[in-house]
Coordinates of C-alpha atoms and ligand atoms in Angstrom, one line a residue:
X14 CA 12.9 -5.8 -27.3
X15 CA 12.7 -4.1 -30.7
X16 CA 15.7 -2.4 -32.1
X17 CA 15.1 1.4 -32.0
X18 CA 17.1 1.9 -35.2
X19 CA 15.7 -0.7 -37.6
X20 CA 12.8 -2.1 -35.6
X21 CA 14.0 -5.6 -35.9
X22 CA 12.7 -7.9 -33.2
X23 CA 15.9 -9.9 -32.8
X24 CA 18.1 -8.2 -30.2
X25 CA 20.6 -9.8 -27.9
X26 CA 21.6 -8.9 -24.4
X27 CA 25.4 -8.5 -24.4
X28 CA 25.8 -7.1 -20.8
X29 CA 23.7 -6.9 -17.7
X30 CA 24.5 -4.7 -14.7
X31 CA 22.7 -4.5 -11.4
X32 CA 23.6 -1.2 -9.6
X33 CA 24.1 -1.1 -5.9
X34 CA 20.5 -0.1 -5.0
X35 CA 19.3 -3.2 -6.8
X36 CA 16.2 -1.4 -8.1
X37 CA 17.1 -1.0 -11.7
X38 CA 18.8 -3.4 -14.0
X39 CA 20.7 -2.0 -16.9
X40 CA 21.2 -4.1 -20.1
X41 CA 23.3 -3.5 -23.1
X42 CA 21.7 -4.9 -26.2
X43 CA 22.8 -5.5 -29.8
X44 CA 20.6 -5.7 -32.8
X45 CA 21.2 -8.9 -34.8
X46 CA 20.1 -7.1 -37.9
X47 CA 21.9 -3.7 -38.0
X48 CA 24.4 -4.5 -35.3
X49 CA 23.7 -1.2 -33.5
X50 CA 23.8 -1.1 -29.7
X51 CA 21.4 0.4 -27.2
X52 CA 20.7 0.3 -23.5
X53 CA 17.5 -0.7 -21.7
X54 CA 16.6 -0.3 -18.1
X55 CA 14.4 -2.7 -16.1
X56 CA 12.6 -1.3 -13.1
X57 CA 10.6 -3.1 -10.4
X58 CA 7.0 -1.8 -10.6
X59 CA 5.0 -1.9 -7.4
X60 CA 1.3 -1.1 -7.6
X61 CA -0.9 -0.7 -4.6
X62 CA -3.9 -3.1 -4.9
X63 CA -7.4 -1.7 -5.2
X64 CA -9.7 -2.3 -2.3
X65 CA -12.9 -4.4 -2.7
X66 CA -15.5 -3.3 -0.3
X67 CA -18.1 -5.6 1.3
X68 CA -20.8 -4.4 -1.2
X69 CA -18.5 -5.3 -4.1
X70 CA -17.5 -1.8 -5.1
X71 CA -13.9 -1.0 -5.6
X72 CA -11.9 1.9 -4.4
X73 CA -8.3 3.2 -4.6
X74 CA -6.1 2.8 -1.7
X75 CA -5.5 6.1 0.0
X76 CA -2.8 6.7 2.6
X77 CA -4.6 9.7 3.9
X78 CA -7.7 7.6 4.7
X79 CA -5.6 5.0 6.4
X80 CA -3.8 7.6 8.5
X81 CA -7.2 9.3 9.4
X82 CA -8.5 5.9 10.7
X83 CA -5.3 5.3 12.7
X84 CA -5.3 8.8 14.1
X85 CA -8.9 8.5 15.2
X86 CA -8.3 5.3 17.0
X87 CA -5.1 6.8 18.6
X88 CA -6.7 10.1 19.6
X89 CA -5.3 11.4 22.9
X90 CA -3.2 8.2 23.2
X91 CA 0.6 8.5 24.0
X92 CA 1.8 7.4 20.5
X93 CA 4.3 9.4 18.6
X94 CA 3.7 10.6 15.0
X95 CA 6.8 8.6 14.0
X96 CA 5.3 5.4 15.4
X97 CA 2.2 6.0 13.3
X98 CA 4.3 6.6 10.2
X99 CA 6.1 3.3 10.7
X100 CA 2.8 1.5 11.2
X101 CA 1.4 3.0 8.0
X102 CA 4.6 2.1 6.2
X103 CA 4.3 -1.5 7.4
X104 CA 0.7 -1.8 6.2
X105 CA 1.6 -0.4 2.8
X106 CA 4.6 -2.8 2.5
X107 CA 2.3 -5.7 3.3
X108 CA -0.1 -4.6 0.6
X109 CA 2.6 -4.1 -2.0
X110 CA 4.3 -7.4 -1.3
X111 CA 1.0 -9.2 -1.5
X112 CA 1.4 -8.9 -5.3
X113 CA -2.4 -8.9 -5.6
X114 CA -4.3 -6.4 -7.8
X115 CA -7.2 -6.4 -5.5
X116 CA -7.6 -7.1 -1.8
X117 CA -10.8 -7.2 0.3
X118 CA -11.3 -4.3 2.7
X119 CA -11.3 -6.8 5.6
X120 CA -7.7 -7.6 4.9
X121 CA -6.7 -4.0 5.5
X122 CA -8.8 -3.9 8.6
X123 CA -6.8 -6.9 9.9
X124 CA -3.5 -5.2 9.1
X125 CA -4.6 -2.1 10.9
X126 CA -5.7 -4.1 14.0
X127 CA -2.3 -5.9 14.0
X128 CA -0.5 -2.5 14.0
X129 CA -2.7 -1.0 16.7
X130 CA -2.3 -4.0 18.9
X131 CA 1.4 -3.3 18.9
X132 CA 1.1 0.5 19.3
X133 CA -1.6 0.9 21.9
X134 CA -4.0 -1.5 23.5
X135 CA -6.7 1.1 24.1
X136 CA -6.6 2.3 20.5
X137 CA -6.7 -1.3 19.4
X138 CA -9.9 -2.0 21.4
X139 CA -11.4 1.3 20.2
X140 CA -10.8 0.3 16.6
X141 CA -11.7 -3.3 16.9
X142 CA -15.0 -2.7 18.7
X143 CA -16.2 -0.3 16.0
X144 CA -14.5 -2.0 13.1
X145 CA -15.9 -5.5 13.8
X146 CA -19.4 -4.4 13.2
X147 CA -18.5 -2.6 10.0
X148 CA -15.6 -4.6 8.6
X149 CA -14.6 -1.7 6.4
X150 CA -11.8 0.7 7.3
X151 CA -13.2 3.5 5.2
X152 CA -16.4 3.5 7.3
X153 CA -14.5 3.5 10.5
X154 CA -14.1 7.3 10.7
X155 CA -17.9 7.8 10.2
X156 CA -18.7 5.1 12.7
X157 CA -16.5 6.3 15.5
X158 CA -18.0 9.8 15.1
X159 CA -21.4 8.4 15.4
X160 CA -20.4 6.6 18.6
X161 CA -19.1 9.9 20.0
X162 CA -22.3 11.6 19.1
X163 CA -24.4 8.9 20.8
X164 CA -22.4 9.3 24.0
X165 CA -22.9 13.0 24.1
X166 CA -26.6 12.6 23.6
X167 CA -26.9 10.1 26.4
X168 CA -25.0 12.3 28.7
X169 CA -27.2 15.3 28.0
X170 CA -30.4 13.2 28.4
Ligands
ZN482 ZN1 18.6 -2.8 -35.7

């Protein structure tokens, strides 16, 4: 860490404090050159990994898309909004704690299936049956809409 006063590279840590929340570390430093003191803060940085699709293209993780897929699978099922929020949180935490910069879309699909299995068996089967043939969560919404369309057409035939 460079000294902000004289830009010397040689600074020493003279005190380290970890506050109660544990998310930020505060360090007092002293410059070995000019003897001035300054404080630095260290924060944990968590970055959501990008998603690598089956065709090799990359896309940003979007909570809204994840929620849309879950809600579609859970349509008209007796699952509270709070339970869905918790499931989304658990999936996001898994992604964050993976420490990876990129994950394959299939991994997120597996996480979604795991959560749905816990939440509602019917929604799980709905998702799994469509998802297995696509292996891409982002395509799930389109796919399930196609399935719904097909059923309507068959009934009207
Ligand atoms: Zn200095």
